[in-house]
mmCIF file of C-alpha atoms in Angstrom:
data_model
loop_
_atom_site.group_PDB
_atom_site.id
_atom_site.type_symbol
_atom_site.label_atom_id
_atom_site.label_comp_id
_atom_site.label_asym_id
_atom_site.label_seq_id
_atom_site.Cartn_x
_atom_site.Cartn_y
_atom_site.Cartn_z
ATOM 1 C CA UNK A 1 -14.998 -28.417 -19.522
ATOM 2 C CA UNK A 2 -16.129 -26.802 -16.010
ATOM 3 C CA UNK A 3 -17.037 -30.374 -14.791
ATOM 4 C CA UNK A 4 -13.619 -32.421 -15.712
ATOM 5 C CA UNK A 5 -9.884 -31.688 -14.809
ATOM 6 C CA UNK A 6 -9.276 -30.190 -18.505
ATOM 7 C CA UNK A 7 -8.740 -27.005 -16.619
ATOM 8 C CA UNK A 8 -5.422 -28.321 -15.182
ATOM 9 C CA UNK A 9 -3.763 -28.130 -18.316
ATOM 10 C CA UNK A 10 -4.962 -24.935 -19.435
ATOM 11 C CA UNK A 11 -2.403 -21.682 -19.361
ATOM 12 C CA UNK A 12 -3.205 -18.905 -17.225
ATOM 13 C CA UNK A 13 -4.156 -16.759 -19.859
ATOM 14 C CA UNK A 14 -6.176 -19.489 -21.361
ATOM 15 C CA UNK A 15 -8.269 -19.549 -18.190
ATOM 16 C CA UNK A 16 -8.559 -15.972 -17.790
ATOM 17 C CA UNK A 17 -9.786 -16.454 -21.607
ATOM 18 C CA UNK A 18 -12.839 -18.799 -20.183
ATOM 19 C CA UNK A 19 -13.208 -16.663 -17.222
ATOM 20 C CA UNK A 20 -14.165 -13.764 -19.373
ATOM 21 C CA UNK A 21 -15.860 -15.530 -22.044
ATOM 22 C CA UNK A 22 -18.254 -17.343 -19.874
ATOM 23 C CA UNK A 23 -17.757 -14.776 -16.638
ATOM 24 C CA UNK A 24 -17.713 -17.521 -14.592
ATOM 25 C CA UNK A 25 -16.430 -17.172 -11.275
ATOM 26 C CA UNK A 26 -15.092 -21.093 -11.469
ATOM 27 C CA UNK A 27 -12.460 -20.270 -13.971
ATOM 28 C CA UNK A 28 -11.123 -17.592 -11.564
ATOM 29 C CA UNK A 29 -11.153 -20.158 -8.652
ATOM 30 C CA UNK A 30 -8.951 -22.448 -10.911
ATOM 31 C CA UNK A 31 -6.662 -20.039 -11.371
ATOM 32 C CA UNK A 32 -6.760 -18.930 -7.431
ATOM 33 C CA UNK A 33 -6.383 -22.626 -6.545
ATOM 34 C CA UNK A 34 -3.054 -22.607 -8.698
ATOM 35 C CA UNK A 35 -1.634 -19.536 -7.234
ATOM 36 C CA UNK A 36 -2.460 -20.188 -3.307
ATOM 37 C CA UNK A 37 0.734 -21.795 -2.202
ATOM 38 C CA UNK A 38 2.588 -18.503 -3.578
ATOM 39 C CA UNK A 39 -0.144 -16.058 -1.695
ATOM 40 C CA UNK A 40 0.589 -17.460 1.424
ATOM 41 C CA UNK A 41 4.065 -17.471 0.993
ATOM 42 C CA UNK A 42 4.231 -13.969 0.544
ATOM 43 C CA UNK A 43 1.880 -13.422 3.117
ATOM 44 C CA UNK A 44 3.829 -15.176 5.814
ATOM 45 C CA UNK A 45 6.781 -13.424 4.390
ATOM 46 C CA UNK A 46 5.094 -10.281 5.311
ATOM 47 C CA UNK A 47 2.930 -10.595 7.713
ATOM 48 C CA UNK A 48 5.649 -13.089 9.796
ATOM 49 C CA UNK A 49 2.231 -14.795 11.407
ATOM 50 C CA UNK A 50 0.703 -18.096 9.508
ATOM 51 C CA UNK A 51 -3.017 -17.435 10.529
ATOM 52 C CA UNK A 52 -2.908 -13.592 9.507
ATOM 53 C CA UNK A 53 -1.286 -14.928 6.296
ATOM 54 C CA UNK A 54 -4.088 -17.690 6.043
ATOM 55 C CA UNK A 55 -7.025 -14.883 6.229
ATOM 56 C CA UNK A 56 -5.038 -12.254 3.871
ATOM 57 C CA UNK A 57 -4.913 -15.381 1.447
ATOM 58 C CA UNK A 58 -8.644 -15.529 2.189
ATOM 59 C CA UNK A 59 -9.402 -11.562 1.353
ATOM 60 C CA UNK A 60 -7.596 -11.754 -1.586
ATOM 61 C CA UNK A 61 -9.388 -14.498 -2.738
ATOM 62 C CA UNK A 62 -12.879 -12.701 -1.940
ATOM 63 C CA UNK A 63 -11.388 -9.241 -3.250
ATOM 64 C CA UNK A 64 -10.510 -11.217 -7.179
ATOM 65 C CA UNK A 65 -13.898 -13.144 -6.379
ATOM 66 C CA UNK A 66 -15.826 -10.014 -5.957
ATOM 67 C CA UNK A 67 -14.262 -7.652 -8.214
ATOM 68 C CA UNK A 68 -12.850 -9.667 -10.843
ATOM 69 C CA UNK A 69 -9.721 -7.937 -13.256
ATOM 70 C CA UNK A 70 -11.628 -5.871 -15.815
ATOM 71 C CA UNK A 71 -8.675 -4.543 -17.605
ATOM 72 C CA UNK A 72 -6.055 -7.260 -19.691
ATOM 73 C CA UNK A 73 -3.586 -9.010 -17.286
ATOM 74 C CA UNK A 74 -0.676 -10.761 -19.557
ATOM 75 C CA UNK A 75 1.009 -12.168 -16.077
ATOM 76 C CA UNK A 76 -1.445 -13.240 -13.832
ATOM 77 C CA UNK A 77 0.754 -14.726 -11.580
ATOM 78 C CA UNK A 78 2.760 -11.603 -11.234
ATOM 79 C CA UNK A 79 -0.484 -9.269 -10.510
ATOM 80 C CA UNK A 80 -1.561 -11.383 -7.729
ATOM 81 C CA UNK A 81 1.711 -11.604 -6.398
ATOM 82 C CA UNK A 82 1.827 -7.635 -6.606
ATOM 83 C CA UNK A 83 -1.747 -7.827 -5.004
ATOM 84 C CA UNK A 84 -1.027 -9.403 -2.198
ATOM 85 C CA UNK A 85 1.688 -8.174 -1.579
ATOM 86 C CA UNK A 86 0.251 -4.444 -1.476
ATOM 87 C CA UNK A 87 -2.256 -6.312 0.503
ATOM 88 C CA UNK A 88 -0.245 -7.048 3.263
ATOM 89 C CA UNK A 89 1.881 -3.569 3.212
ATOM 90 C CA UNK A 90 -1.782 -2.231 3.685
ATOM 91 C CA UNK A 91 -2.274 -4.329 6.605
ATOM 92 C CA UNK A 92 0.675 -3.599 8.686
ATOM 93 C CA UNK A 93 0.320 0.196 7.620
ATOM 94 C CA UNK A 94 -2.905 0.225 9.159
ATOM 95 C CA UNK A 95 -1.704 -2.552 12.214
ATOM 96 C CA UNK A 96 0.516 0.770 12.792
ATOM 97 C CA UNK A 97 -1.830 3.544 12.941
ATOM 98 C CA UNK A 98 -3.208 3.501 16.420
ATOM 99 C CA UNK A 99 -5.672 5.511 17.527
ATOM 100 C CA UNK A 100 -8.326 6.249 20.202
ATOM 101 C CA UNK A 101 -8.031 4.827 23.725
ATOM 102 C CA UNK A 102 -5.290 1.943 22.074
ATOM 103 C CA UNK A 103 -2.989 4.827 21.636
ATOM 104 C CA UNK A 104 -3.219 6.235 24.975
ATOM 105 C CA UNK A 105 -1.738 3.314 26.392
ATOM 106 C CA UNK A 106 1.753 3.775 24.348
ATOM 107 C CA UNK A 107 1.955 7.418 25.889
ATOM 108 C CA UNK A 108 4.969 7.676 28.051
ATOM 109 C CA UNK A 109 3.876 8.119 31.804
ATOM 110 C CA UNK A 110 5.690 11.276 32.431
ATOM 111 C CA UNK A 111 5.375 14.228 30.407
ATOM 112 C CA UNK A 112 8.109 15.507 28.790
ATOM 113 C CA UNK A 113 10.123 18.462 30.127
ATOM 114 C CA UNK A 114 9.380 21.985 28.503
ATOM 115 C CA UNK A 115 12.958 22.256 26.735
ATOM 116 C CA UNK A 116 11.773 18.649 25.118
ATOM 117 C CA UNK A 117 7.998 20.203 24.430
ATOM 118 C CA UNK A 118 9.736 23.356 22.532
ATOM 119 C CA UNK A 119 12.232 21.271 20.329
ATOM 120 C CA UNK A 120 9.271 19.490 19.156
ATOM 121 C CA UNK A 121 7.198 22.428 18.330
ATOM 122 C CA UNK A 122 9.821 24.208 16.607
ATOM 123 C CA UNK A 123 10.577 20.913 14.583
ATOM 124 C CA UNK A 124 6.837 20.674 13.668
ATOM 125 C CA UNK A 125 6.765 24.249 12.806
ATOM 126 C CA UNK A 126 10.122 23.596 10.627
ATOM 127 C CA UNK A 127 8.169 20.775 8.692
ATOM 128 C CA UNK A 128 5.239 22.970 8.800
ATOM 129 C CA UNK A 129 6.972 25.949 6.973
ATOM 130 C CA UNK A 130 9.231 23.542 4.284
ATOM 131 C CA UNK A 131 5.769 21.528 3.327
ATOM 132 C CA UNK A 132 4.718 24.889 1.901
ATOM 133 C CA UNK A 133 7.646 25.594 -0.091
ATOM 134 C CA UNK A 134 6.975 21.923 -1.921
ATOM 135 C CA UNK A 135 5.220 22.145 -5.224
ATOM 136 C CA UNK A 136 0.908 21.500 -4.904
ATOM 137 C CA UNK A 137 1.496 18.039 -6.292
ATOM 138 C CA UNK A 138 4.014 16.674 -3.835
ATOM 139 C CA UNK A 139 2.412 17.986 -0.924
ATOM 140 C CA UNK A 140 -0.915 16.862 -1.519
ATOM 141 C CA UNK A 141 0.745 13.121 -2.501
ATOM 142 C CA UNK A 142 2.971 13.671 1.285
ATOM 143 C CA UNK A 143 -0.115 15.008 3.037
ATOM 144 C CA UNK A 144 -2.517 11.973 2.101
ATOM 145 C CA UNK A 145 0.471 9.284 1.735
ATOM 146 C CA UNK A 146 1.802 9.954 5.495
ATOM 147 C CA UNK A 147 -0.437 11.668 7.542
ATOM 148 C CA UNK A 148 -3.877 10.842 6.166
ATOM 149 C CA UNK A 149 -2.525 7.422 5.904
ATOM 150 C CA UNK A 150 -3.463 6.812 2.788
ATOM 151 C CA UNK A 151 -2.615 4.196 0.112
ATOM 152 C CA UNK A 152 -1.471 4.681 -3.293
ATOM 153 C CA UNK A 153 -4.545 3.543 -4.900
ATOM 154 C CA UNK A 154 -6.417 5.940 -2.271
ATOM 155 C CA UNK A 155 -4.788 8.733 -3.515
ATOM 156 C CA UNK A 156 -5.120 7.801 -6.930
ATOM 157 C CA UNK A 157 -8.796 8.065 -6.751
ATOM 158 C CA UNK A 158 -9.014 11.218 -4.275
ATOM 159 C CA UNK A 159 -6.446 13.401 -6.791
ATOM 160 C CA UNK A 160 -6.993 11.343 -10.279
ATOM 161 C CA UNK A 161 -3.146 10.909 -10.541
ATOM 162 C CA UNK A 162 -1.398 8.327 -12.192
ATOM 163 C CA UNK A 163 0.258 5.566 -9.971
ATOM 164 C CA UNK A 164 3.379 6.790 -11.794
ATOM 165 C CA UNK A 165 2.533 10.227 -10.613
ATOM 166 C CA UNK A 166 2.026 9.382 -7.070
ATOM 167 C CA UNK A 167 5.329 7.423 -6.578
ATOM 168 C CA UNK A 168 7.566 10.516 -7.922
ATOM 169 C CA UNK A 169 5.444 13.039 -5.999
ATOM 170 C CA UNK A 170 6.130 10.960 -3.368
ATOM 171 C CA UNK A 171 9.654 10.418 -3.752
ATOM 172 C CA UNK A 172 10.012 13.722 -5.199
ATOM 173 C CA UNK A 173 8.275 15.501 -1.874
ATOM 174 C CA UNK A 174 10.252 13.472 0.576
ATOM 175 C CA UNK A 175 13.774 14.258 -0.682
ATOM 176 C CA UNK A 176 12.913 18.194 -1.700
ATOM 177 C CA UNK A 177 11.625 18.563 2.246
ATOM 178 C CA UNK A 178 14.344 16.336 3.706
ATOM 179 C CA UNK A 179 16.648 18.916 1.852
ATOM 180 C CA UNK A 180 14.795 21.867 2.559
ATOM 181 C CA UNK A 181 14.587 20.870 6.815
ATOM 182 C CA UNK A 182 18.638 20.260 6.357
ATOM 183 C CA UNK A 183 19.008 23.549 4.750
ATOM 184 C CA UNK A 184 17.051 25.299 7.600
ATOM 185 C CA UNK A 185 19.358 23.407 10.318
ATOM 186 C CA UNK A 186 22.575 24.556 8.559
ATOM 187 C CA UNK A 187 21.628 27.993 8.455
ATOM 188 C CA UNK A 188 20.280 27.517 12.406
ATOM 189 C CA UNK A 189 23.743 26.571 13.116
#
């Protein structure tokens, strides 16, 4: 069937059937092919740039290429959408975290006055303090998620958590310290 158009009127599932019957990268492609339209919508809808949309369309091509789904997938067209999508939150995560000389050139040009210098320290040393008095769990998830810059899947595979896990240590972490640096003010006050 791999040499006529019979694939055209096969369901997803019925080419992700072939796909693993055969493991034949071809029966993958078909299914790519079917699906590209949608990845670089919601690529452009992210991304807001057509030829960083056309090259995430690309990578997720080569990423389902490369390491094709090994566990069952009973909407394929939902997963990738979910995959790219992730994708592209990836992306502009890591189009945000500057660093080395880039960085140096979005430093203000005059340094900021020492009452400015203090309010920050103290306000670091507030979230300092309150990150301890979060549970192990959410501060490890806050600790990789925002400052190591880590994605979910990241710290899935540096902690063993489930995704589950992650998104309501997250959460979780974000609302106890956001209630525990509001508690601290009040009492300041």
């Amino acid at each position: 069937m791999s040499g006529n158009k019979g694939h055209i009127t096969l369901t997803d599932e019925e080419l992700l059937q072939a796909y693993r019957s055969s493991d034949n990268n071809q029966w993958l492609g078909y299914l790519l092919q079917r699906y590209t339209a949608l990845l670089f919508g919601v690529a452009v809808k992210y991304l807001k740039d057509k030829s960083l949309a056309e090259d995430a369309v690309q990578q997720i091509f080569l990423k389902v290429l490369s390491r094709p789904p090994v566990e069952d997938i009973f909407n394929f067209k939902g997963w990738l959408y979910i995959l790219m999508r992730n994708h592209c939150l990836q992306q502009l995560r890591d189009k945000n975290n500057i660093s080395g000389d880039t960085a140096l050139a979005y430093l203000p040009a005059t340094e900021p006055d020492d009452e400015e210098m203090q309010w920050r320290e103290q306000t670091l040393d507030h979230m300092n303090e309150a990150m301890t008095l979060l549970n192990e769990e959410q501060r490890k998830a806050l600790s990789l998620f925002y400052l190591e810059k880590n994605s979910y899947e990241q710290i899935i595979a540096k902690t063993g958590y489930t995704f589950m896990q992650v998104k309501s240590f997250i959460q979780n972490g974000k609302r106890n310290l956001k209630h525990l640096l509001l508690k601290r003010t009040e009492n300041r006050s």
